[in-house]
PDB file of C-alpha atoms in Angstrom:
ATOM      1  CA  MET T 240      94.784 190.283 105.572  1.00  0.00           C
ATOM      2  CA  PRO T 241      91.340 188.499 105.066  1.00  0.00           C
ATOM      3  CA  ARG T 242      90.661 185.206 106.801  1.00  0.00           C
ATOM      4  CA  ASN T 243      90.161 182.153 105.008  1.00  0.00           C
ATOM      5  CA  LYS T 244      86.671 181.168 103.964  1.00  0.00           C
ATOM      6  CA  ASN T 245      84.873 178.474 106.209  1.00  0.00           C
ATOM      7  CA  CYS T 246      84.051 175.207 104.279  1.00  0.00           C
ATOM      8  CA  ARG T 247      80.520 175.515 102.884  1.00  0.00           C
ATOM      9  CA  TRP T 248      78.534 172.402 102.063  1.00  0.00           C
ATOM     10  CA  ILE T 249      76.866 171.736  98.778  1.00  0.00           C
ATOM     11  CA  SER T 250      74.387 168.822  97.793  1.00  0.00           C
ATOM     12  CA  GLU T 251      75.833 167.881  94.247  1.00  0.00           C
ATOM     13  CA  ASN T 252      78.767 168.581  91.967  1.00  0.00           C
ATOM     14  CA  PRO T 253      77.249 170.372  88.709  1.00  0.00           C
ATOM     15  CA  GLN T 254      77.615 168.378  85.475  1.00  0.00           C
ATOM     16  CA  ILE T 255      78.056 171.506  83.535  1.00  0.00           C
ATOM     17  CA  ARG T 256      80.764 173.782  84.398  1.00  0.00           C
ATOM     18  CA  TYR T 257      81.099 176.235  81.718  1.00  0.00           C
ATOM     19  CA  PHE T 258      78.502 178.534  79.798  1.00  0.00           C
ATOM     20  CA  LYS T 259      79.345 181.214  77.102  1.00  0.00           C
ATOM     21  CA  PRO T 260      77.483 183.231  74.481  1.00  0.00           C
ATOM     22  CA  GLN T 261      76.849 181.243  71.294  1.00  0.00           C
ATOM     23  CA  GLY T 262      78.813 182.356  68.354  1.00  0.00           C
ATOM     24  CA  ILE T 263      81.714 184.169  70.078  1.00  0.00           C
ATOM     25  CA  PRO T 264      84.991 182.231  69.972  1.00  0.00           C
ATOM     26  CA  MET T 265      86.397 181.738  73.347  1.00  0.00           C
ATOM     27  CA  ALA T 266      89.559 183.511  72.492  1.00  0.00           C
ATOM     28  CA  GLY T 267      87.355 186.792  72.277  1.00  0.00           C
ATOM     29  CA  LEU T 268      85.485 186.167  75.639  1.00  0.00           C
ATOM     30  CA  LYS T 269      86.157 187.510  79.153  1.00  0.00           C
ATOM     31  CA  GLU T 270      85.433 185.143  81.765  1.00  0.00           C
ATOM     32  CA  VAL T 271      83.361 185.414  85.342  1.00  0.00           C
ATOM     33  CA  ILE T 272      84.172 182.770  87.809  1.00  0.00           C
ATOM     34  CA  LEU T 273      81.114 181.742  89.785  1.00  0.00           C
ATOM     35  CA  GLU T 274      82.280 179.686  92.821  1.00  0.00           C
ATOM     36  CA  LEU T 275      80.381 176.342  93.977  1.00  0.00           C
ATOM     37  CA  ASP T 276      78.816 177.728  97.111  1.00  0.00           C
ATOM     38  CA  GLU T 277      77.395 180.770  95.011  1.00  0.00           C
ATOM     39  CA  LEU T 278      75.681 178.053  92.453  1.00  0.00           C
ATOM     40  CA  GLU T 279      74.595 176.084  95.389  1.00  0.00           C
ATOM     41  CA  ALA T 280      73.203 179.543  96.816  1.00  0.00           C
ATOM     42  CA  VAL T 281      71.465 180.259  93.391  1.00  0.00           C
ATOM     43  CA  ARG T 282      70.045 176.774  93.504  1.00  0.00           C
ATOM     44  CA  TRP T 283      68.230 176.834  96.754  1.00  0.00           C
ATOM     45  CA  ALA T 284      67.127 180.370  96.721  1.00  0.00           C
ATOM     46  CA  ASP T 285      66.027 180.905  92.930  1.00  0.00           C
ATOM     47  CA  LEU T 286      65.395 177.509  91.741  1.00  0.00           C
ATOM     48  CA  GLU T 287      64.030 175.634  94.850  1.00  0.00           C
ATOM     49  CA  GLY T 288      62.650 179.032  96.274  1.00  0.00           C
ATOM     50  CA  LEU T 289      63.848 178.429  99.731  1.00  0.00           C
ATOM     51  CA  TYR T 290      63.981 181.353 102.256  1.00  0.00           C
ATOM     52  CA  HIS T 291      67.522 182.588 103.174  1.00  0.00           C
ATOM     53  CA  ASP T 292      67.358 180.863 106.707  1.00  0.00           C
ATOM     54  CA  GLN T 293      66.361 177.527 105.358  1.00  0.00           C
ATOM     55  CA  ALA T 294      69.043 177.695 102.578  1.00  0.00           C
ATOM     56  CA  ALA T 295      71.685 178.706 105.077  1.00  0.00           C
ATOM     57  CA  GLU T 296      70.729 175.783 107.257  1.00  0.00           C
ATOM     58  CA  LYS T 297      71.128 173.236 104.250  1.00  0.00           C
ATOM     59  CA  MET T 298      74.650 174.735 103.441  1.00  0.00           C
ATOM     60  CA  LYS T 299      75.648 174.929 107.138  1.00  0.00           C
ATOM     61  CA  ILE T 300      76.280 178.627 107.327  1.00  0.00           C
ATOM     62  CA  SER T 301      74.779 181.580 108.949  1.00  0.00           C
ATOM     63  CA  ARG T 302      71.800 183.605 107.243  1.00  0.00           C
ATOM     64  CA  GLN T 303      74.094 186.378 106.907  1.00  0.00           C
ATOM     65  CA  THR T 304      76.840 184.722 105.232  1.00  0.00           C
ATOM     66  CA  PHE T 305      74.264 183.127 102.783  1.00  0.00           C
ATOM     67  CA  GLY T 306      72.996 186.647 101.936  1.00  0.00           C
ATOM     68  CA  ARG T 307      76.313 187.831 101.134  1.00  0.00           C
ATOM     69  CA  ILE T 308      76.818 184.643  98.759  1.00  0.00           C
ATOM     70  CA  ILE T 309      73.626 185.100  96.998  1.00  0.00           C
ATOM     71  CA  THR T 310      74.153 188.732  96.525  1.00  0.00           C
ATOM     72  CA  SER T 311      77.663 187.919  94.989  1.00  0.00           C
ATOM     73  CA  ALA T 312      76.529 185.169  92.630  1.00  0.00           C
ATOM     74  CA  ARG T 313      73.423 187.096  91.398  1.00  0.00           C
ATOM     75  CA  GLY T 314      75.992 189.953  90.599  1.00  0.00           C
ATOM     76  CA  LYS T 315      78.329 187.528  88.644  1.00  0.00           C
ATOM     77  CA  ILE T 316      75.626 186.152  86.822  1.00  0.00           C
ATOM     78  CA  ALA T 317      74.150 189.516  85.695  1.00  0.00           C
ATOM     79  CA  LYS T 318      77.709 190.711  84.824  1.00  0.00           C
ATOM     80  CA  ALA T 319      78.104 187.618  82.540  1.00  0.00           C
ATOM     81  CA  LEU T 320      74.797 187.728  80.965  1.00  0.00           C
ATOM     82  CA  ILE T 321      74.601 191.569  80.380  1.00  0.00           C
ATOM     83  CA  GLY T 322      78.416 191.609  79.609  1.00  0.00           C
ATOM     84  CA  GLY T 323      78.445 188.969  77.228  1.00  0.00           C
ATOM     85  CA  MET T 324      80.940 187.140  78.965  1.00  0.00           C
ATOM     86  CA  ALA T 325      81.552 183.397  79.759  1.00  0.00           C
ATOM     87  CA  LEU T 326      80.536 181.780  83.086  1.00  0.00           C
ATOM     88  CA  ARG T 327      82.838 179.339  84.520  1.00  0.00           C
ATOM     89  CA  ILE T 328      81.871 177.318  87.562  1.00  0.00           C
ATOM     90  CA  GLU T 329      84.567 176.318  89.901  1.00  0.00           C
ATOM     91  CA  GLY T 330      86.445 176.554  93.056  1.00  0.00           C
ATOM     92  CA  GLY T 331      85.382 177.605  96.438  1.00  0.00           C
ATOM     93  CA  ASN T 332      85.872 175.962  99.869  1.00  0.00           C
ATOM     94  CA  VAL T 333      83.289 173.627  99.715  1.00  0.00           C
ATOM     95  CA  GLN T 334      82.185 169.843 100.793  1.00  0.00           C
ATOM     96  CA  LEU T 335      79.995 167.642  99.198  1.00  0.00           C
ATOM     97  CA  ASN T 336      77.128 166.836 101.477  1.00  0.00           C
ATOM     98  CA  ILE T 337      76.234 163.263 100.887  1.00  0.00           C
TER      99      ILE T 337
END
């Protein structure tokens, strides 16, 4: 039985929580769920251009954990884009870092 995930810190709640391909009804779409900590990792690494150790420090996790999170996030995003799936952003054990 896997252990529970430790809390990860995020800097903001996303205002937009759902993306889907244009012109395809929701009823015909499969979904991929991107957790909030995965979105935060993408933001730090890909948008802000931080190194993994810098981003991990901001999220209060180890660099190795950050590496696993960003790999998972990028895989989910690629799966949604290439497979024409909806991307829902929700969940995860996170706390807002104000």
